[in-house]
Amino acid sequence: MNPFISFIVICLGGVMGLKPIDVYWNISNPVFSGHSHVIEVNKDNHPWEYDQVNIICPSGVNSTEKHIIYSVDKEEFDSCRIANPKPRIIAVCDQPQNFMYFTITFRSFSPSPMQMEFKPGQSYYFISTSSERDIHRRVGGFCSTKNMKITFRV
């Protein structure tokens, strides 16, 4: 085999070999019980490797659970209150009868101006303040009642 092709296969194998982390964003997930959950990403990765997280929306024949997941600052995370008038929406889980997921790649640069960039040494906070009656709620909601919040530490 050509040495150049071998190098490309090894590099691509490293990038493609990482298994995404699945986060089931629903109130029955034990991750959301108790204290806030922290997920370490890109730990011990090579410079060309980036972890991915699949945020998997609630779904099922009898499911009615809906969420809007926001990226917020630490103060909003701690208070379960979205103060930003134009918050960054990470995912809209509004079709519980359909399987939906959103993949986030934790890289320090973005190929698209609308995607987030994740800097090493920083923490990123995701919450859902939706409630059973109001998916657009921005205070309390499942963040307060079901601890629906996660920190990603890069």
JSON list of C-alpha atoms in Angstrom, two decimals:
[
{"chain": "A", "resi": 1, "resn": "MET", "atom": "CA", "xyz": [0.00, 0.00, 0.00]},
{"chain": "A", "resi": 2, "resn": "ASN", "atom": "CA", "xyz": [1.19, 3.52, -0.78]},
{"chain": "A", "resi": 3, "resn": "PRO", "atom": "CA", "xyz": [2.62, 5.11, 2.41]},
{"chain": "A", "resi": 4, "resn": "PHE", "atom": "CA", "xyz": [0.61, 8.31, 1.82]},
{"chain": "A", "resi": 5, "resn": "ILE", "atom": "CA", "xyz": [-2.64, 6.35, 1.60]},
{"chain": "A", "resi": 6, "resn": "SER", "atom": "CA", "xyz": [-1.71, 4.43, 4.76]},
{"chain": "A", "resi": 7, "resn": "PHE", "atom": "CA", "xyz": [-1.23, 7.74, 6.60]},
{"chain": "A", "resi": 8, "resn": "ILE", "atom": "CA", "xyz": [-4.65, 9.01, 5.44]},
{"chain": "A", "resi": 9, "resn": "VAL", "atom": "CA", "xyz": [-6.36, 5.76, 6.48]},
{"chain": "A", "resi": 10, "resn": "ILE", "atom": "CA", "xyz": [-4.71, 5.90, 9.92]},
{"chain": "A", "resi": 11, "resn": "CYS", "atom": "CA", "xyz": [-5.71, 9.57, 10.42]},
{"chain": "A", "resi": 12, "resn": "LEU", "atom": "CA", "xyz": [-9.25, 9.10, 9.18]},
{"chain": "A", "resi": 13, "resn": "GLY", "atom": "CA", "xyz": [-9.55, 5.95, 11.26]},
{"chain": "A", "resi": 14, "resn": "GLY", "atom": "CA", "xyz": [-8.65, 8.01, 14.32]},
{"chain": "A", "resi": 15, "resn": "VAL", "atom": "CA", "xyz": [-11.22, 10.67, 13.52]},
{"chain": "A", "resi": 16, "resn": "MET", "atom": "CA", "xyz": [-13.95, 8.27, 12.54]},
{"chain": "A", "resi": 17, "resn": "GLY", "atom": "CA", "xyz": [-13.13, 5.75, 15.27]},
{"chain": "A", "resi": 18, "resn": "LEU", "atom": "CA", "xyz": [-14.47, 7.91, 18.09]},
{"chain": "A", "resi": 19, "resn": "LYS", "atom": "CA", "xyz": [-17.84, 6.75, 19.31]},
{"chain": "A", "resi": 20, "resn": "PRO", "atom": "CA", "xyz": [-20.36, 9.54, 19.91]},
{"chain": "A", "resi": 21, "resn": "ILE", "atom": "CA", "xyz": [-21.67, 10.01, 23.45]},
{"chain": "A", "resi": 22, "resn": "ASP", "atom": "CA", "xyz": [-25.44, 9.53, 23.58]},
{"chain": "A", "resi": 23, "resn": "VAL", "atom": "CA", "xyz": [-27.37, 11.77, 25.97]},
{"chain": "A", "resi": 24, "resn": "TYR", "atom": "CA", "xyz": [-31.04, 10.82, 26.23]},
{"chain": "A", "resi": 25, "resn": "TRP", "atom": "CA", "xyz": [-32.66, 14.17, 27.01]},
{"chain": "A", "resi": 26, "resn": "ASN", "atom": "CA", "xyz": [-35.76, 13.01, 28.90]},
{"chain": "A", "resi": 27, "resn": "ILE", "atom": "CA", "xyz": [-37.01, 13.33, 32.46]},
{"chain": "A", "resi": 28, "resn": "SER", "atom": "CA", "xyz": [-36.66, 9.59, 33.15]},
{"chain": "A", "resi": 29, "resn": "ASN", "atom": "CA", "xyz": [-32.90, 9.58, 32.44]},
{"chain": "A", "resi": 30, "resn": "PRO", "atom": "CA", "xyz": [-31.09, 9.00, 35.78]},
{"chain": "A", "resi": 31, "resn": "VAL", "atom": "CA", "xyz": [-28.35, 11.41, 34.63]},
{"chain": "A", "resi": 32, "resn": "PHE", "atom": "CA", "xyz": [-30.76, 14.22, 35.49]},
{"chain": "A", "resi": 33, "resn": "SER", "atom": "CA", "xyz": [-31.57, 13.00, 38.99]},
{"chain": "A", "resi": 34, "resn": "GLY", "atom": "CA", "xyz": [-29.67, 14.58, 41.83]},
{"chain": "A", "resi": 35, "resn": "HIS", "atom": "CA", "xyz": [-26.79, 16.96, 41.23]},
{"chain": "A", "resi": 36, "resn": "SER", "atom": "CA", "xyz": [-25.78, 18.59, 37.96]},
{"chain": "A", "resi": 37, "resn": "HIS", "atom": "CA", "xyz": [-24.03, 16.26, 35.57]},
{"chain": "A", "resi": 38, "resn": "VAL", "atom": "CA", "xyz": [-20.65, 17.08, 34.01]},
{"chain": "A", "resi": 39, "resn": "ILE", "atom": "CA", "xyz": [-19.46, 15.37, 30.82]},
{"chain": "A", "resi": 40, "resn": "GLU", "atom": "CA", "xyz": [-15.78, 15.68, 29.92]},
{"chain": "A", "resi": 41, "resn": "VAL", "atom": "CA", "xyz": [-15.20, 15.93, 26.18]},
{"chain": "A", "resi": 42, "resn": "ASN", "atom": "CA", "xyz": [-12.05, 15.84, 24.04]},
{"chain": "A", "resi": 43, "resn": "LYS", "atom": "CA", "xyz": [-10.07, 14.44, 26.96]},
{"chain": "A", "resi": 44, "resn": "ASP", "atom": "CA", "xyz": [-6.90, 12.64, 25.83]},
{"chain": "A", "resi": 45, "resn": "ASN", "atom": "CA", "xyz": [-7.84, 13.11, 22.16]},
{"chain": "A", "resi": 46, "resn": "HIS", "atom": "CA", "xyz": [-5.31, 13.72, 19.41]},
{"chain": "A", "resi": 47, "resn": "PRO", "atom": "CA", "xyz": [-5.39, 17.27, 17.95]},
{"chain": "A", "resi": 48, "resn": "TRP", "atom": "CA", "xyz": [-7.46, 16.08, 14.97]},
{"chain": "A", "resi": 49, "resn": "GLU", "atom": "CA", "xyz": [-9.99, 14.17, 17.08]},
{"chain": "A", "resi": 50, "resn": "TYR", "atom": "CA", "xyz": [-13.17, 15.79, 18.36]},
{"chain": "A", "resi": 51, "resn": "ASP", "atom": "CA", "xyz": [-15.78, 14.17, 20.54]},
{"chain": "A", "resi": 52, "resn": "GLN", "atom": "CA", "xyz": [-19.39, 14.21, 19.44]},
{"chain": "A", "resi": 53, "resn": "VAL", "atom": "CA", "xyz": [-22.50, 14.13, 21.57]},
{"chain": "A", "resi": 54, "resn": "ASN", "atom": "CA", "xyz": [-25.86, 12.98, 20.27]},
{"chain": "A", "resi": 55, "resn": "ILE", "atom": "CA", "xyz": [-28.65, 14.68, 22.17]},
{"chain": "A", "resi": 56, "resn": "ILE", "atom": "CA", "xyz": [-31.51, 12.23, 21.73]},
{"chain": "A", "resi": 57, "resn": "CYS", "atom": "CA", "xyz": [-34.98, 13.70, 22.11]},
{"chain": "A", "resi": 58, "resn": "PRO", "atom": "CA", "xyz": [-37.76, 11.96, 24.04]},
{"chain": "A", "resi": 59, "resn": "SER", "atom": "CA", "xyz": [-39.77, 9.70, 21.75]},
{"chain": "A", "resi": 60, "resn": "GLY", "atom": "CA", "xyz": [-42.22, 6.86, 21.79]},
{"chain": "A", "resi": 61, "resn": "VAL", "atom": "CA", "xyz": [-45.78, 5.97, 20.93]},
{"chain": "A", "resi": 62, "resn": "ASN", "atom": "CA", "xyz": [-47.17, 7.42, 24.17]},
{"chain": "A", "resi": 63, "resn": "SER", "atom": "CA", "xyz": [-44.55, 10.14, 24.69]},
{"chain": "A", "resi": 64, "resn": "THR", "atom": "CA", "xyz": [-45.68, 13.76, 25.07]},
{"chain": "A", "resi": 65, "resn": "GLU", "atom": "CA", "xyz": [-42.46, 15.18, 26.54]},
{"chain": "A", "resi": 66, "resn": "LYS", "atom": "CA", "xyz": [-41.06, 18.20, 24.66]},
{"chain": "A", "resi": 67, "resn": "HIS", "atom": "CA", "xyz": [-37.97, 20.35, 25.23]},
{"chain": "A", "resi": 68, "resn": "ILE", "atom": "CA", "xyz": [-36.10, 23.31, 23.88]},
{"chain": "A", "resi": 69, "resn": "ILE", "atom": "CA", "xyz": [-32.47, 22.94, 24.90]},
{"chain": "A", "resi": 70, "resn": "TYR", "atom": "CA", "xyz": [-30.48, 26.14, 25.33]},
{"chain": "A", "resi": 71, "resn": "SER", "atom": "CA", "xyz": [-26.79, 26.92, 25.68]},
{"chain": "A", "resi": 72, "resn": "VAL", "atom": "CA", "xyz": [-26.53, 29.35, 28.59]},
{"chain": "A", "resi": 73, "resn": "ASP", "atom": "CA", "xyz": [-23.98, 31.04, 30.82]},
{"chain": "A", "resi": 74, "resn": "LYS", "atom": "CA", "xyz": [-23.14, 29.80, 34.32]},
{"chain": "A", "resi": 75, "resn": "GLU", "atom": "CA", "xyz": [-25.53, 32.21, 36.06]},
{"chain": "A", "resi": 76, "resn": "GLU", "atom": "CA", "xyz": [-28.48, 31.14, 33.87]},
{"chain": "A", "resi": 77, "resn": "PHE", "atom": "CA", "xyz": [-27.49, 27.50, 34.42]},
{"chain": "A", "resi": 78, "resn": "ASP", "atom": "CA", "xyz": [-27.45, 27.87, 38.20]},
{"chain": "A", "resi": 79, "resn": "SER", "atom": "CA", "xyz": [-30.69, 29.84, 38.37]},
{"chain": "A", "resi": 80, "resn": "CYS", "atom": "CA", "xyz": [-32.62, 27.91, 35.65]},
{"chain": "A", "resi": 81, "resn": "ARG", "atom": "CA", "xyz": [-33.54, 31.30, 34.25]},
{"chain": "A", "resi": 82, "resn": "ILE", "atom": "CA", "xyz": [-32.80, 32.39, 30.68]},
{"chain": "A", "resi": 83, "resn": "ALA", "atom": "CA", "xyz": [-32.02, 36.12, 30.82]},
{"chain": "A", "resi": 84, "resn": "ASN", "atom": "CA", "xyz": [-30.68, 36.51, 27.29]},
{"chain": "A", "resi": 85, "resn": "PRO", "atom": "CA", "xyz": [-33.46, 37.88, 25.02]},
{"chain": "A", "resi": 86, "resn": "LYS", "atom": "CA", "xyz": [-32.02, 35.86, 22.10]},
{"chain": "A", "resi": 87, "resn": "PRO", "atom": "CA", "xyz": [-30.65, 32.67, 23.67]},
{"chain": "A", "resi": 88, "resn": "ARG", "atom": "CA", "xyz": [-28.72, 30.11, 21.63]},
{"chain": "A", "resi": 89, "resn": "ILE", "atom": "CA", "xyz": [-30.98, 27.15, 20.91]},
{"chain": "A", "resi": 90, "resn": "ILE", "atom": "CA", "xyz": [-29.14, 23.84, 20.74]},
{"chain": "A", "resi": 91, "resn": "ALA", "atom": "CA", "xyz": [-32.11, 21.59, 19.97]},
{"chain": "A", "resi": 92, "resn": "VAL", "atom": "CA", "xyz": [-35.88, 21.68, 19.62]},
{"chain": "A", "resi": 93, "resn": "CYS", "atom": "CA", "xyz": [-37.42, 18.38, 20.66]},
{"chain": "A", "resi": 94, "resn": "ASP", "atom": "CA", "xyz": [-41.03, 19.02, 19.70]},
{"chain": "A", "resi": 95, "resn": "GLN", "atom": "CA", "xyz": [-42.05, 15.82, 17.91]},
{"chain": "A", "resi": 96, "resn": "PRO", "atom": "CA", "xyz": [-42.21, 13.08, 20.55]},
{"chain": "A", "resi": 97, "resn": "GLN", "atom": "CA", "xyz": [-43.82, 10.61, 18.15]},
{"chain": "A", "resi": 98, "resn": "ASN", "atom": "CA", "xyz": [-40.73, 10.78, 15.90]},
{"chain": "A", "resi": 99, "resn": "PHE", "atom": "CA", "xyz": [-37.17, 9.72, 16.70]},
{"chain": "A", "resi": 100, "resn": "MET", "atom": "CA", "xyz": [-34.99, 12.85, 16.63]},
{"chain": "A", "resi": 101, "resn": "TYR", "atom": "CA", "xyz": [-31.45, 13.60, 17.70]},
{"chain": "A", "resi": 102, "resn": "PHE", "atom": "CA", "xyz": [-28.99, 16.46, 17.37]},
{"chain": "A", "resi": 103, "resn": "THR", "atom": "CA", "xyz": [-25.25, 15.89, 17.03]},
{"chain": "A", "resi": 104, "resn": "ILE", "atom": "CA", "xyz": [-22.80, 18.36, 18.53]},
{"chain": "A", "resi": 105, "resn": "THR", "atom": "CA", "xyz": [-19.13, 18.21, 17.55]},
{"chain": "A", "resi": 106, "resn": "PHE", "atom": "CA", "xyz": [-16.83, 19.71, 20.18]},
{"chain": "A", "resi": 107, "resn": "ARG", "atom": "CA", "xyz": [-14.24, 21.44, 18.02]},
{"chain": "A", "resi": 108, "resn": "SER", "atom": "CA", "xyz": [-12.47, 24.75, 18.55]},
{"chain": "A", "resi": 109, "resn": "PHE", "atom": "CA", "xyz": [-13.36, 26.01, 15.07]},
{"chain": "A", "resi": 110, "resn": "SER", "atom": "CA", "xyz": [-16.59, 25.96, 13.14]},
{"chain": "A", "resi": 111, "resn": "PRO", "atom": "CA", "xyz": [-17.02, 25.18, 9.45]},
{"chain": "A", "resi": 112, "resn": "SER", "atom": "CA", "xyz": [-20.29, 27.13, 9.61]},
{"chain": "A", "resi": 113, "resn": "PRO", "atom": "CA", "xyz": [-20.86, 30.59, 11.08]},
{"chain": "A", "resi": 114, "resn": "MET", "atom": "CA", "xyz": [-24.05, 29.41, 12.85]},
{"chain": "A", "resi": 115, "resn": "GLN", "atom": "CA", "xyz": [-22.38, 26.56, 14.76]},
{"chain": "A", "resi": 116, "resn": "MET", "atom": "CA", "xyz": [-20.80, 26.85, 18.18]},
{"chain": "A", "resi": 117, "resn": "GLU", "atom": "CA", "xyz": [-17.07, 26.72, 18.79]},
{"chain": "A", "resi": 118, "resn": "PHE", "atom": "CA", "xyz": [-15.82, 24.95, 21.90]},
{"chain": "A", "resi": 119, "resn": "LYS", "atom": "CA", "xyz": [-12.55, 26.20, 23.38]},
{"chain": "A", "resi": 120, "resn": "PRO", "atom": "CA", "xyz": [-10.30, 23.91, 25.44]},
{"chain": "A", "resi": 121, "resn": "GLY", "atom": "CA", "xyz": [-10.42, 24.58, 29.17]},
{"chain": "A", "resi": 122, "resn": "GLN", "atom": "CA", "xyz": [-13.94, 26.05, 29.01]},
{"chain": "A", "resi": 123, "resn": "SER", "atom": "CA", "xyz": [-17.26, 24.72, 30.30]},
{"chain": "A", "resi": 124, "resn": "TYR", "atom": "CA", "xyz": [-20.49, 24.90, 28.32]},
{"chain": "A", "resi": 125, "resn": "TYR", "atom": "CA", "xyz": [-23.91, 24.77, 29.97]},
{"chain": "A", "resi": 126, "resn": "PHE", "atom": "CA", "xyz": [-27.08, 23.29, 28.45]},
{"chain": "A", "resi": 127, "resn": "ILE", "atom": "CA", "xyz": [-30.52, 23.49, 30.07]},
{"chain": "A", "resi": 128, "resn": "SER", "atom": "CA", "xyz": [-34.18, 22.95, 29.29]},
{"chain": "A", "resi": 129, "resn": "THR", "atom": "CA", "xyz": [-36.64, 25.28, 31.00]},
{"chain": "A", "resi": 130, "resn": "SER", "atom": "CA", "xyz": [-39.61, 23.81, 29.14]},
{"chain": "A", "resi": 131, "resn": "SER", "atom": "CA", "xyz": [-42.51, 22.52, 31.20]},
{"chain": "A", "resi": 132, "resn": "GLU", "atom": "CA", "xyz": [-45.31, 20.03, 30.55]},
{"chain": "A", "resi": 133, "resn": "ARG", "atom": "CA", "xyz": [-47.61, 22.85, 29.43]},
{"chain": "A", "resi": 134, "resn": "ASP", "atom": "CA", "xyz": [-45.14, 25.32, 27.87]},
{"chain": "A", "resi": 135, "resn": "ILE", "atom": "CA", "xyz": [-42.20, 24.27, 25.68]},
{"chain": "A", "resi": 136, "resn": "HIS", "atom": "CA", "xyz": [-41.15, 27.95, 25.33]},
{"chain": "A", "resi": 137, "resn": "ARG", "atom": "CA", "xyz": [-40.97, 28.66, 29.07]},
{"chain": "A", "resi": 138, "resn": "ARG", "atom": "CA", "xyz": [-37.72, 30.40, 30.05]},
{"chain": "A", "resi": 139, "resn": "VAL", "atom": "CA", "xyz": [-37.80, 30.22, 33.84]},
{"chain": "A", "resi": 140, "resn": "GLY", "atom": "CA", "xyz": [-37.73, 27.09, 35.98]},
{"chain": "A", "resi": 141, "resn": "GLY", "atom": "CA", "xyz": [-39.54, 24.35, 34.14]},
{"chain": "A", "resi": 142, "resn": "PHE", "atom": "CA", "xyz": [-37.84, 20.97, 33.87]},
{"chain": "A", "resi": 143, "resn": "CYS", "atom": "CA", "xyz": [-34.51, 22.61, 34.74]},
{"chain": "A", "resi": 144, "resn": "SER", "atom": "CA", "xyz": [-35.85, 23.30, 38.25]},
{"chain": "A", "resi": 145, "resn": "THR", "atom": "CA", "xyz": [-38.25, 20.39, 38.73]},
{"chain": "A", "resi": 146, "resn": "LYS", "atom": "CA", "xyz": [-36.29, 17.56, 37.02]},
{"chain": "A", "resi": 147, "resn": "ASN", "atom": "CA", "xyz": [-32.72, 18.97, 37.03]},
{"chain": "A", "resi": 148, "resn": "MET", "atom": "CA", "xyz": [-32.62, 19.02, 33.21]},
{"chain": "A", "resi": 149, "resn": "LYS", "atom": "CA", "xyz": [-29.17, 20.52, 32.81]},
{"chain": "A", "resi": 150, "resn": "ILE", "atom": "CA", "xyz": [-25.72, 19.32, 31.83]},
{"chain": "A", "resi": 151, "resn": "THR", "atom": "CA", "xyz": [-22.24, 20.84, 31.80]},
{"chain": "A", "resi": 152, "resn": "PHE", "atom": "CA", "xyz": [-19.81, 19.91, 29.04]},
{"chain": "A", "resi": 153, "resn": "ARG", "atom": "CA", "xyz": [-16.20, 20.49, 30.05]},
{"chain": "A", "resi": 154, "resn": "VAL", "atom": "CA", "xyz": [-13.84, 20.74, 27.08]}
]
